[in-house]
Coordinates of C-alpha atoms in Angstrom, one line a residue:
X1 CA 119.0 133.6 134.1
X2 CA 119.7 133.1 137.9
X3 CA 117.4 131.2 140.0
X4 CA 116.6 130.2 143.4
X5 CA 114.6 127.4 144.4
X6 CA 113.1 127.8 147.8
X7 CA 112.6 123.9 149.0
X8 CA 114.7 120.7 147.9
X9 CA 112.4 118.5 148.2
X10 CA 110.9 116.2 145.8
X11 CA 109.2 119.6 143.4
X12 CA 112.6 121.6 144.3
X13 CA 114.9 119.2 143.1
X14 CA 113.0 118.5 140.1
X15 CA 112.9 122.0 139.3
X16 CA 116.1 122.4 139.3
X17 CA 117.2 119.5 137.0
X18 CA 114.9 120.7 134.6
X19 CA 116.4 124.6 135.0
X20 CA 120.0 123.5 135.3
X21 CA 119.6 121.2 132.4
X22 CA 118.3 124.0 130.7
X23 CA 120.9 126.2 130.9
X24 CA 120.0 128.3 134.1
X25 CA 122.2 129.2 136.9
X26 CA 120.7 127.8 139.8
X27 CA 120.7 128.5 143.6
X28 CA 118.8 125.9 145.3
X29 CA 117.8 125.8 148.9
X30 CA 116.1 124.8 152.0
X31 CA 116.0 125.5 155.5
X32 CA 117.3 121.7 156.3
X33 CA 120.6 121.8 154.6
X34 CA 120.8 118.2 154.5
X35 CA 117.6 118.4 152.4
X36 CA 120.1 120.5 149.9
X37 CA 122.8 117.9 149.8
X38 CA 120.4 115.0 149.2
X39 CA 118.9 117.1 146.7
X40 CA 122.5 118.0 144.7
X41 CA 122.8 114.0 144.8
X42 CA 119.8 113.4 143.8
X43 CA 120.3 115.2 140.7
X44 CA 123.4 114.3 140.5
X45 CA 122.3 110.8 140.1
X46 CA 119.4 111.6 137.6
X47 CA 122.4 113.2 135.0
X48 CA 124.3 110.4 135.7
X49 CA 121.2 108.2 134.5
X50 CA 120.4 110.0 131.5
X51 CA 124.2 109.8 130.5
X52 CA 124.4 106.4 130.7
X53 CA 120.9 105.5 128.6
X54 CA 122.5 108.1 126.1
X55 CA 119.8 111.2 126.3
X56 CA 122.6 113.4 127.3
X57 CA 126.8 113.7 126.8
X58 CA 129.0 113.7 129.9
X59 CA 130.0 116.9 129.4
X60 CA 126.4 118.7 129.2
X61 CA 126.0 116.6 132.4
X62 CA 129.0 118.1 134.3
X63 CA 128.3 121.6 132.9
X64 CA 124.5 121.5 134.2
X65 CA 125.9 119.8 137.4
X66 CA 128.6 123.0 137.8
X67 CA 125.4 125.5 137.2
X68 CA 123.6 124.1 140.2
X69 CA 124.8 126.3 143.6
X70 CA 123.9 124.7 146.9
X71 CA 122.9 127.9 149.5
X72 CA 123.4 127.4 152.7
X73 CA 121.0 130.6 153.5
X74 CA 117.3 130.9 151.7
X75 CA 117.3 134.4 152.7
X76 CA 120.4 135.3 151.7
X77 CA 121.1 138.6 149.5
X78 CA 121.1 138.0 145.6
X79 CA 121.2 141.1 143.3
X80 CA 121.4 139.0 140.2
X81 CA 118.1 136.7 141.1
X82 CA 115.9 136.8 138.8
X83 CA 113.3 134.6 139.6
X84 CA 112.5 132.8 142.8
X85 CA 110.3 129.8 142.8
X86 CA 109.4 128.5 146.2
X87 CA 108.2 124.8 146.4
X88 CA 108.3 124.1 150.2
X89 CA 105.0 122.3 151.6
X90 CA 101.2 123.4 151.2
X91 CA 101.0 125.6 153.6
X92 CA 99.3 128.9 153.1
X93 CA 101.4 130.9 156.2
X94 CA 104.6 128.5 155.5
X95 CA 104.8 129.9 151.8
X96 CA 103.7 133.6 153.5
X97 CA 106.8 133.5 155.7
X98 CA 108.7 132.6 153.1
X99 CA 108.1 135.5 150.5
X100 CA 108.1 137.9 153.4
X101 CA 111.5 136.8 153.9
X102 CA 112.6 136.7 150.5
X103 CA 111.2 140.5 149.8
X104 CA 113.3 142.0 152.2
X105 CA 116.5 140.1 151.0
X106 CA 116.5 140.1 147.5
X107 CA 115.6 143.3 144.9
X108 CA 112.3 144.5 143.7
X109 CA 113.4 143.3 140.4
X110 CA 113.1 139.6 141.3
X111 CA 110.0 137.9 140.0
X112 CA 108.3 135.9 142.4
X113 CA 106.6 132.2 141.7
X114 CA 105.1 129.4 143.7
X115 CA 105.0 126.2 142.8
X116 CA 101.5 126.0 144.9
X117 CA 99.4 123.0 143.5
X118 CA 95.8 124.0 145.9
X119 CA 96.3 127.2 147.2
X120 CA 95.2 130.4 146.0
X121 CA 98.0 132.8 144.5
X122 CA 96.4 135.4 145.2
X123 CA 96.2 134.7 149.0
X124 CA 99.6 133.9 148.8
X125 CA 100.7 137.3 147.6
X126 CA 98.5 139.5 149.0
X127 CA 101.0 139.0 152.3
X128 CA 103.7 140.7 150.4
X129 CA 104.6 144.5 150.4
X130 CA 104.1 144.2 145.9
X131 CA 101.3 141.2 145.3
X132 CA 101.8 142.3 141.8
X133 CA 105.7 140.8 141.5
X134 CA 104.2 137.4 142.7
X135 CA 102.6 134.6 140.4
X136 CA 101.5 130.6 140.0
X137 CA 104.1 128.5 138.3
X138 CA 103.2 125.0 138.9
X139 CA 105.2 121.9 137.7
X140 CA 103.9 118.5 138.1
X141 CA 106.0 115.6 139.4
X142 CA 108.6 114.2 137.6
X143 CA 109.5 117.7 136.4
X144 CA 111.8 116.6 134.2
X145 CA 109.2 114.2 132.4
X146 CA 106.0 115.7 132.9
X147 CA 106.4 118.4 130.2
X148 CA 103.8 120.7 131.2
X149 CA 103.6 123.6 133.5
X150 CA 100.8 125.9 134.3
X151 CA 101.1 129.6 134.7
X152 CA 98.5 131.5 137.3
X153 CA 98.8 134.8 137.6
X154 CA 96.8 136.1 140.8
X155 CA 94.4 139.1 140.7
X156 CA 97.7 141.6 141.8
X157 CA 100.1 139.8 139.2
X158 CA 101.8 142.3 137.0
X159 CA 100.7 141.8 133.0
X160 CA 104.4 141.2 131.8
X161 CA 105.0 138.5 134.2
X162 CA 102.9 135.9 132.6
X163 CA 104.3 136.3 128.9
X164 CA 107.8 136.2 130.9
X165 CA 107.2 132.8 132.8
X166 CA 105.8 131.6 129.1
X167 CA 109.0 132.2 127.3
X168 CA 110.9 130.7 130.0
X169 CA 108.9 127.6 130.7
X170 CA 109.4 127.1 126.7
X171 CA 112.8 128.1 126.1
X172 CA 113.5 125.1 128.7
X173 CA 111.8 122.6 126.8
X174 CA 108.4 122.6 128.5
X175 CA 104.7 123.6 127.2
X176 CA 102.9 126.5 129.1
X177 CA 99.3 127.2 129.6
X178 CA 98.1 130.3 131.2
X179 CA 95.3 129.1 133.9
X180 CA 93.1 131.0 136.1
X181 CA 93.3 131.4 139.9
X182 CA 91.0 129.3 140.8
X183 CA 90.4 125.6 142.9
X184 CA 92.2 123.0 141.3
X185 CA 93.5 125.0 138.4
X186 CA 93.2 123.5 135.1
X187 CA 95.0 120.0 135.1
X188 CA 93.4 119.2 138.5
X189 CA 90.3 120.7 137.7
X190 CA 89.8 118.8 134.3
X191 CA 90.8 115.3 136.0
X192 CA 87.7 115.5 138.6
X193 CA 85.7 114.4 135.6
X194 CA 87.1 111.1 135.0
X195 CA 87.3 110.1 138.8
X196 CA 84.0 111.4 140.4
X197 CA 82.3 110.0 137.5
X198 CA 84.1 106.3 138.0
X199 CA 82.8 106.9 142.0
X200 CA 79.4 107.6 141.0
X201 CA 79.7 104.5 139.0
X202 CA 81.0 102.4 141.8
X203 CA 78.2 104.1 144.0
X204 CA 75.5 102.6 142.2
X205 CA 77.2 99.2 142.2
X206 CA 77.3 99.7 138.4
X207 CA 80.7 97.7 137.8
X208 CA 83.6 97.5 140.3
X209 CA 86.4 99.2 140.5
X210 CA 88.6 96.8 138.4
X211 CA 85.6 96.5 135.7
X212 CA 85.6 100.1 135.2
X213 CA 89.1 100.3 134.6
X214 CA 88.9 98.0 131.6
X215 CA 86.2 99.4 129.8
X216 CA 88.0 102.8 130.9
X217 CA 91.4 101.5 129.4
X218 CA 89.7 98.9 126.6
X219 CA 86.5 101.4 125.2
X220 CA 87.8 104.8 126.1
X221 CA 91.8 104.4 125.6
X222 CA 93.0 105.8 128.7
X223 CA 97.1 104.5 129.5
X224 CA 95.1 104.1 133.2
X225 CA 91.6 103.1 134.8
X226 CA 90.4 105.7 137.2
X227 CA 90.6 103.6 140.3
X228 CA 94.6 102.4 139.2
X229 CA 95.0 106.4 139.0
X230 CA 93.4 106.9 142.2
X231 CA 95.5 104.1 143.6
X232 CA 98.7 105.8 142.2
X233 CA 98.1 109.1 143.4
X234 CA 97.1 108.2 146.5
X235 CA 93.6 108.2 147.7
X236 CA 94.0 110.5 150.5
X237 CA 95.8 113.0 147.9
X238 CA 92.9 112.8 145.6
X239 CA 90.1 112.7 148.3
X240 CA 91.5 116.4 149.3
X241 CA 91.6 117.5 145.8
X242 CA 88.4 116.3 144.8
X243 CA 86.7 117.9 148.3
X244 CA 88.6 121.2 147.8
X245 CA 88.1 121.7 144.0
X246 CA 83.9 121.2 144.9
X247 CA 84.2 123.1 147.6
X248 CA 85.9 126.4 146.0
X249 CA 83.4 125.9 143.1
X250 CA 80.7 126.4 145.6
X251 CA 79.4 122.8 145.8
X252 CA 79.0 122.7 141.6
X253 CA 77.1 119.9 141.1
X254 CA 79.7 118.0 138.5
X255 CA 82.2 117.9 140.6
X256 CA 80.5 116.7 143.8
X257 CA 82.6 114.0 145.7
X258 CA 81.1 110.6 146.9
X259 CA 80.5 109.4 149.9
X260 CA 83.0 106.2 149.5
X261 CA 86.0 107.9 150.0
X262 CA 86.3 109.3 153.6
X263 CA 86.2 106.0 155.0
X264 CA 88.4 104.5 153.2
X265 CA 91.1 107.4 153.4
X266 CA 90.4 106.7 157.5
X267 CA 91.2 103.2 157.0
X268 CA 94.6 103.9 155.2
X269 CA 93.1 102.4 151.7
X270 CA 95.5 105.2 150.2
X271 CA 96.6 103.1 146.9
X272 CA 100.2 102.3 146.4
X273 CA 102.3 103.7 149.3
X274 CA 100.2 101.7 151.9
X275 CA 99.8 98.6 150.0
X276 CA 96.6 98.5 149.7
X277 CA 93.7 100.8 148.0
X278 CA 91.3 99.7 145.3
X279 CA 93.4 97.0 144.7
X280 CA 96.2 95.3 146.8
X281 CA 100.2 95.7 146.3
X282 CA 103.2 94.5 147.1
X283 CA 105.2 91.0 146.6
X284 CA 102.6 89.1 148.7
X285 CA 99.6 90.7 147.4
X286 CA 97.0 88.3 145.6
X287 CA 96.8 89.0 141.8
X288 CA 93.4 90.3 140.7
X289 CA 91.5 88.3 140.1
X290 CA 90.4 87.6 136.3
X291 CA 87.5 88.3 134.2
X292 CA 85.1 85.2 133.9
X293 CA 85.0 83.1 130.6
X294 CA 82.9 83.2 128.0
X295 CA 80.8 80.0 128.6
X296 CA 77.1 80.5 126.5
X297 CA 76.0 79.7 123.2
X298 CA 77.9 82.3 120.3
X299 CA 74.8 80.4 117.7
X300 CA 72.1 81.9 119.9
X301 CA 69.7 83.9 117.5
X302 CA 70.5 87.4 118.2
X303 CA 67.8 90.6 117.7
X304 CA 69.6 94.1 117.8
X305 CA 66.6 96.6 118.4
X306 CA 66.4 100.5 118.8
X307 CA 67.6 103.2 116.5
X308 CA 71.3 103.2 117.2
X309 CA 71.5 99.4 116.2
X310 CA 72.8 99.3 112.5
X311 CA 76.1 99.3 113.2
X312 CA 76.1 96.4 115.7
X313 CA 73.5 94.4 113.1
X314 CA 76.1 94.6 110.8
X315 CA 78.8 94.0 112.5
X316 CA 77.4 90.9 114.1
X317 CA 76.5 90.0 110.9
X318 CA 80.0 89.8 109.3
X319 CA 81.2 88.0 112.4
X320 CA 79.1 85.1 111.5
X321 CA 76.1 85.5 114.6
X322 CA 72.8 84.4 113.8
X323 CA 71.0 88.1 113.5
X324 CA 66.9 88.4 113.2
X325 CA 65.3 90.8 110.9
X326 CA 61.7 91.9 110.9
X327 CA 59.9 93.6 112.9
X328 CA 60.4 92.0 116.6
X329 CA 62.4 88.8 118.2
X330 CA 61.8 85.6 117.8
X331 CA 61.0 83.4 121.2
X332 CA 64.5 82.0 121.0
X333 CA 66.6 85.1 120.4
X334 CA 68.1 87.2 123.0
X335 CA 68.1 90.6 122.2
X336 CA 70.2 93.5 122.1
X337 CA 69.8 97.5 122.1
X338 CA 72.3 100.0 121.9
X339 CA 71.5 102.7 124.4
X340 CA 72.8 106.6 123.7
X341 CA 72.2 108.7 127.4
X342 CA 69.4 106.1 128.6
X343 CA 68.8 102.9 129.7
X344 CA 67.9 99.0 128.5
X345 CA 65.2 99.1 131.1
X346 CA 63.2 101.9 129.3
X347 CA 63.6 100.0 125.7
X348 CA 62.2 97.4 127.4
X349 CA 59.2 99.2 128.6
X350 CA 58.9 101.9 125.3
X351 CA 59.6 98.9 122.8
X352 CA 57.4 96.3 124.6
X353 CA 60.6 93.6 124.6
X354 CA 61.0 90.7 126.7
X355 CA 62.3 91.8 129.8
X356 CA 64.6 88.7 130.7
X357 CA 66.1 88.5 127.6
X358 CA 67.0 92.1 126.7
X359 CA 70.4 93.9 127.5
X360 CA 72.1 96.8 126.6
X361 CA 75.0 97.4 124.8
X362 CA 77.3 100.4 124.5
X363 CA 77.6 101.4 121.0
X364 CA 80.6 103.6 121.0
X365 CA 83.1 102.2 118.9
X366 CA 86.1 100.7 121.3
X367 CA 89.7 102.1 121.7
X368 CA 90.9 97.9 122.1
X369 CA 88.7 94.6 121.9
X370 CA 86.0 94.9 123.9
X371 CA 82.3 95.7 124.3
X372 CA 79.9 95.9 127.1
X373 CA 76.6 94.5 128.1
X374 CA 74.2 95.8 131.1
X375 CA 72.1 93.4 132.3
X376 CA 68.8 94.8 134.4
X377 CA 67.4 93.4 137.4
X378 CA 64.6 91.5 135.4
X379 CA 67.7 89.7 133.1
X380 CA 67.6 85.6 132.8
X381 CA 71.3 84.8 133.8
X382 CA 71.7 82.4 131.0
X383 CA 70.0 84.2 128.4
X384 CA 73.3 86.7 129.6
X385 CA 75.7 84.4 129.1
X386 CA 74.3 83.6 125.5
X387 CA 74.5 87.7 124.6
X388 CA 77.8 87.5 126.0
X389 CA 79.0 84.5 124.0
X390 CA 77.8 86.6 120.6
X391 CA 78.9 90.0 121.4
X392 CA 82.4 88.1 121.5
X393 CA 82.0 87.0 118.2
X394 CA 85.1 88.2 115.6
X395 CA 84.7 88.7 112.0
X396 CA 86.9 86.2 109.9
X397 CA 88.2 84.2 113.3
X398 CA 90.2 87.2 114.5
X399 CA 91.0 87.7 118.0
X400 CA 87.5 87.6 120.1
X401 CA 86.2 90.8 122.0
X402 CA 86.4 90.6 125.3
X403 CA 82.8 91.2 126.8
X404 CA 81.9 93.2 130.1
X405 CA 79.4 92.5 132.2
X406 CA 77.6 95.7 134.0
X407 CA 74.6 96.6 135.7
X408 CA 72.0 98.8 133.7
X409 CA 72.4 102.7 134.6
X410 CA 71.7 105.3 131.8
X411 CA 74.3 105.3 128.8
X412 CA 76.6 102.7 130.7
X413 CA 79.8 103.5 131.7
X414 CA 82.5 104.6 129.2
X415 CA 79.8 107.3 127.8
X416 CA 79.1 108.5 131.3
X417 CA 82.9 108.9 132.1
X418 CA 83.5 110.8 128.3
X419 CA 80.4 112.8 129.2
X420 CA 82.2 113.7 132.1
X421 CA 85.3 114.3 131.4
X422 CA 84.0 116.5 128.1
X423 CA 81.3 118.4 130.8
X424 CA 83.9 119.3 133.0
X425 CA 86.4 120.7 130.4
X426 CA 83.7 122.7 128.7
X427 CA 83.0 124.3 132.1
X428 CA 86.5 125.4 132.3
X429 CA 86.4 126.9 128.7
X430 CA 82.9 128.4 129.6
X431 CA 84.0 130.3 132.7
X432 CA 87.1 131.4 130.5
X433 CA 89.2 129.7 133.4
X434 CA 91.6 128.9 130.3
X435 CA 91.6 128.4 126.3
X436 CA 90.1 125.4 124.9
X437 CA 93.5 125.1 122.8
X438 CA 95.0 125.5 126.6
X439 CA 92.6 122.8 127.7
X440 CA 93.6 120.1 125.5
X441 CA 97.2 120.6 125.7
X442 CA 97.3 120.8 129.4
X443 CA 95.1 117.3 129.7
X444 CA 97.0 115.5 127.2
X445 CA 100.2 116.3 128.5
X446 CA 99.4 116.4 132.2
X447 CA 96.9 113.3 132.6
X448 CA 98.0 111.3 129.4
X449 CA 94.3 111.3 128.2
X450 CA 94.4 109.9 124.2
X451 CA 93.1 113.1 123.4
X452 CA 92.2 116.7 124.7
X453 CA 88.9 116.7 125.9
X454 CA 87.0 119.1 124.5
X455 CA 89.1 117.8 120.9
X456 CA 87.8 114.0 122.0
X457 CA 84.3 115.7 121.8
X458 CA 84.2 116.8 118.5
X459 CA 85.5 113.3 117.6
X460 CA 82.0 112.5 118.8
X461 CA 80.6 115.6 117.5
X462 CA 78.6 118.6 119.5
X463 CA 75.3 117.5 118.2
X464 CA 75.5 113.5 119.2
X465 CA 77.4 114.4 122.9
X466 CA 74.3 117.1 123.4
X467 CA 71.9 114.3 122.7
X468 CA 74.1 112.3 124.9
X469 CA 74.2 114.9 127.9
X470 CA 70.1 115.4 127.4
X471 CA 69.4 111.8 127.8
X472 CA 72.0 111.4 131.3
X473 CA 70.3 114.3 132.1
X474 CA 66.5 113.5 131.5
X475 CA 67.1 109.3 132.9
X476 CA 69.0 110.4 135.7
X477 CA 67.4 113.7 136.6
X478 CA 70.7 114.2 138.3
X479 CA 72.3 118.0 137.3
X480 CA 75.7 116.7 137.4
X481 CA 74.4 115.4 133.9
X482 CA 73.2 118.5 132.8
X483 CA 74.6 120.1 129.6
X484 CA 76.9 123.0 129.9
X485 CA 76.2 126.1 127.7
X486 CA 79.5 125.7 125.9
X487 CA 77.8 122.6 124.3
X488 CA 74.4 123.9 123.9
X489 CA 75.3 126.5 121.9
X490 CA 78.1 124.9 119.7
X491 CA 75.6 122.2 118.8
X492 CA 73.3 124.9 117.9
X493 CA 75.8 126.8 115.9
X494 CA 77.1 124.3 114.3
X495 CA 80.4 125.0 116.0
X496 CA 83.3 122.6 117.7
X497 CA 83.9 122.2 120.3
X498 CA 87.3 123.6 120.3
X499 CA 86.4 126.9 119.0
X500 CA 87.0 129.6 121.4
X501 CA 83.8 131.5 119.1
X502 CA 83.3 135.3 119.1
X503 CA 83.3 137.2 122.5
X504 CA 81.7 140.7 122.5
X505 CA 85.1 142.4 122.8
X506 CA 86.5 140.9 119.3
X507 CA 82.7 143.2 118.0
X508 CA 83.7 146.3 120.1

């Protein structure tokens, strides 16, 4: 096939590695033909790379170097194009100019594509003469290494354009999913659950930013904690995505933005590239700073209470810890409740426990070595450190679990960030925006996420994450919380969460 690629900059150039690489003839281009012969270098430099680690021979290198055709012209004639994909900057009239230019040079048989990442394709086409030869193909950066690309047909696109893009996209090495026109996608969509959650955590002073990222990292598995993301990315980058995604969703309550980040985007707090966001960078940048010690008494009597509390009992109990039985604490022990959805303050007030010894404790079972406490406002500081000092406590003097320390909030914070980041995914699937299958794929390959999310919610199961959902829901009275439908009615039916279920045309 014979391409052009409308923009060398970082997406163009990437793009056309990936297509050169792949066997493609390649035209790539730019108004700033400087930007073309940094961007032949550029790629140049990458083969050159991937020769010497061994992931490619000399030979394919030269041969995908020889299929890539600098163009001096974008709007140059082409009767063999095939494709175009245009990845010059987010601009809705920019990338408008630049199909209306392209239409009149090249053949009605050329298949348009836009690398947009926020814009609407459908706006985009509808400035062309035949909206219906124009559609979404939208890479993520590295293109050569991020292995997913997402496929958006706008409401003109042609039907055979979409399966075409597919077989491309795979014949080149790369997975396809098939997305909706809509804010954000799917990728960016489904990643406003982990980071508006981790916000609304650091809004209510829950943990900060580098706390959540361990129990994020340590409980949940993620390769990243939120804020390091948002630090990466760029704050200002992810500001805009989170405010346009809730804004083209009509102010949807899960995906509302918090009020932390304007400020700090004003302030140049942008992550990485400025040297400073969440956390500082750079060779004279302090190191954070590290987690306090374990310093109470591991022998402490110890009472786990509530009806989610056998598995920590008896896993205490192998580690050695001193655990009560009967029917309430003893005046000595400091006791412990694993809270699902709600709160250590309500056990406290439903149980009748002693307020300044009682914590919670997060009873989902941790990716790594660590488990988290929640102390409440009523908490006795040392009677903390002493329920600290046992949750660390090992079975057979293995490696000790780290402990985090975080203020009480309804079902603490690596359930509230998997509630999320399941809720928000389910919403996609519910609105049919893509396939669950779609979903996971895109997620897993896109944000790195250990699992898909909707596939990470059956690992909890429908019925448990419903009760989960209820309870955030119910303790918060905050509809962010509330349960989608997706969920309701899978619980119900007994169904996961990946099952894309019966729709009334598969009866018709």
């Amino acid at each position: 096939m014979r391409i052009r690629i409308v923009g060398a900059g970082a997406m163009g150039r990437g793009i056309a590695q990936w297509a050169a690489v792949a066997g493609h003839t390649v035209e790539l281009c730019d108004v700033r033909t400087e930007a073309v012969t940094a961007a032949v270098d550029f790629v140049r430099s990458m083969l050159e790379r991937a020769v010497q680690k061994g992931r490619m021979t000399a030979g394919d290198a030269a041969a995908a170097l020889e299929r890539l055709v600098p163009l001096d012209d974008p709007w140059a004639g082409g009767p063999d194009v095939e494709l175009v994909v245009e990845a010059v900057r987010e601009d809705l009239d920019t990338k408008a100019e630049v199909f209306g230019k392209l239409e009149q040079a090249l053949p009605d048989s050329t298949v348009f594509a836009t690398n947009t990442s926020s814009l609407s394709v459908t706006r985009i086409a509808a400035s062309l003469k035949d909206p219906g030869r124009l559609a979404g193909l939208h890479f993520f950066n590295p293109v050569p290494l991020m292995k997913i690309v997402e496929i958006v047909p706008g409401a003109a696109t042609r039907p055979e354009i979409p399966p075409l893009l597919t077989t491309l996209v795979e014949s080149c090495g790369h997975r396809a999913v098939t997305v909706a026109d809509t804010p954000g996608f799917l990728v960016n969509h489904a990643g406003r659950g982990l980071v508006t959650e981790a916000l609304a955590l650091l809004e209510e002073s829950v943990a900060d930013p580098a706390g959540i990222d361990r129990i994020a990292r340590d409980v949940l598995g993620l390769r990243m904690g939120p804020f390091e993301l948002m630090d990466l990315t760029g704050l200002d980058v992810t500001a805009a995505v989170i405010d346009s995604i809730w804004q083209g969703f009509r102010h949807e309550d899960r995906l509302r933005p918090s009020f932390l980040t304007p400020n700090r985007v004003t302030a140049g707090l942008h992550g990485r590239k400025t040297g400073q966001g969440w956390f500082a960078y750079g060779p004279e940048a302090p190191s954070p700073a590290p987690e306090a010690p374990v310093t109470g008494d591991a022998d402490r009597p110890v009472f786990v209470a509530g009806g989610e509390g056998d598995a920590l009992r008896s896993a205490l109990s192998t580690a050695g810890a001193t655990v009560e039985s009967g029917p309430g604490p003893s005046e000595a022990a400091v006791v412990l409740v694993p809270v699902w959805g709600t709160t250590a303050a309500a056990a406290v007030a439903a149980l009748g426990l002693p307020a300044s010894r009682t914590f919670g404790v997060d009873p989902l079972p941790p990716a790594g070595r660590r488990r988290v406490l929640a102390v409440t406002p009523a908490s006795d500081p040392a009677a903390a450190r002493d329920a600290r000092a046992v949750l660390a406590r090992a079975a057979d003097g293995g490696e000790p679990y780290a402990v985090s320390v975080v203020r009480d909030t309804a079902g603490s914070v690596a359930q509230r960030l998997l509630a999320s980041v399941v809720s928000v995914a389910a919403s996609i699937a519910e609105r049919s925006l893509a396939t669950p299958a779609d979903i996971d794929l895109a997620v897993t390959t896109g944000l790195g996420y250990p699992a898909g999310p909707l596939a990470w919610g059956d690992r909890i199961g429908a019925a448990r994450l419903l009760d989960l959902q209820r309870a955030l829901h119910a303790t918060t009275g905050d509809q962010r919380h509330r349960p989608t439908r997706w969920l309701t009615e899978r619980a119900q039916l007994g169904l996961p969460l990946t099952d894309p279920g019966t729709s009334p045309a598969d009866c018709a």
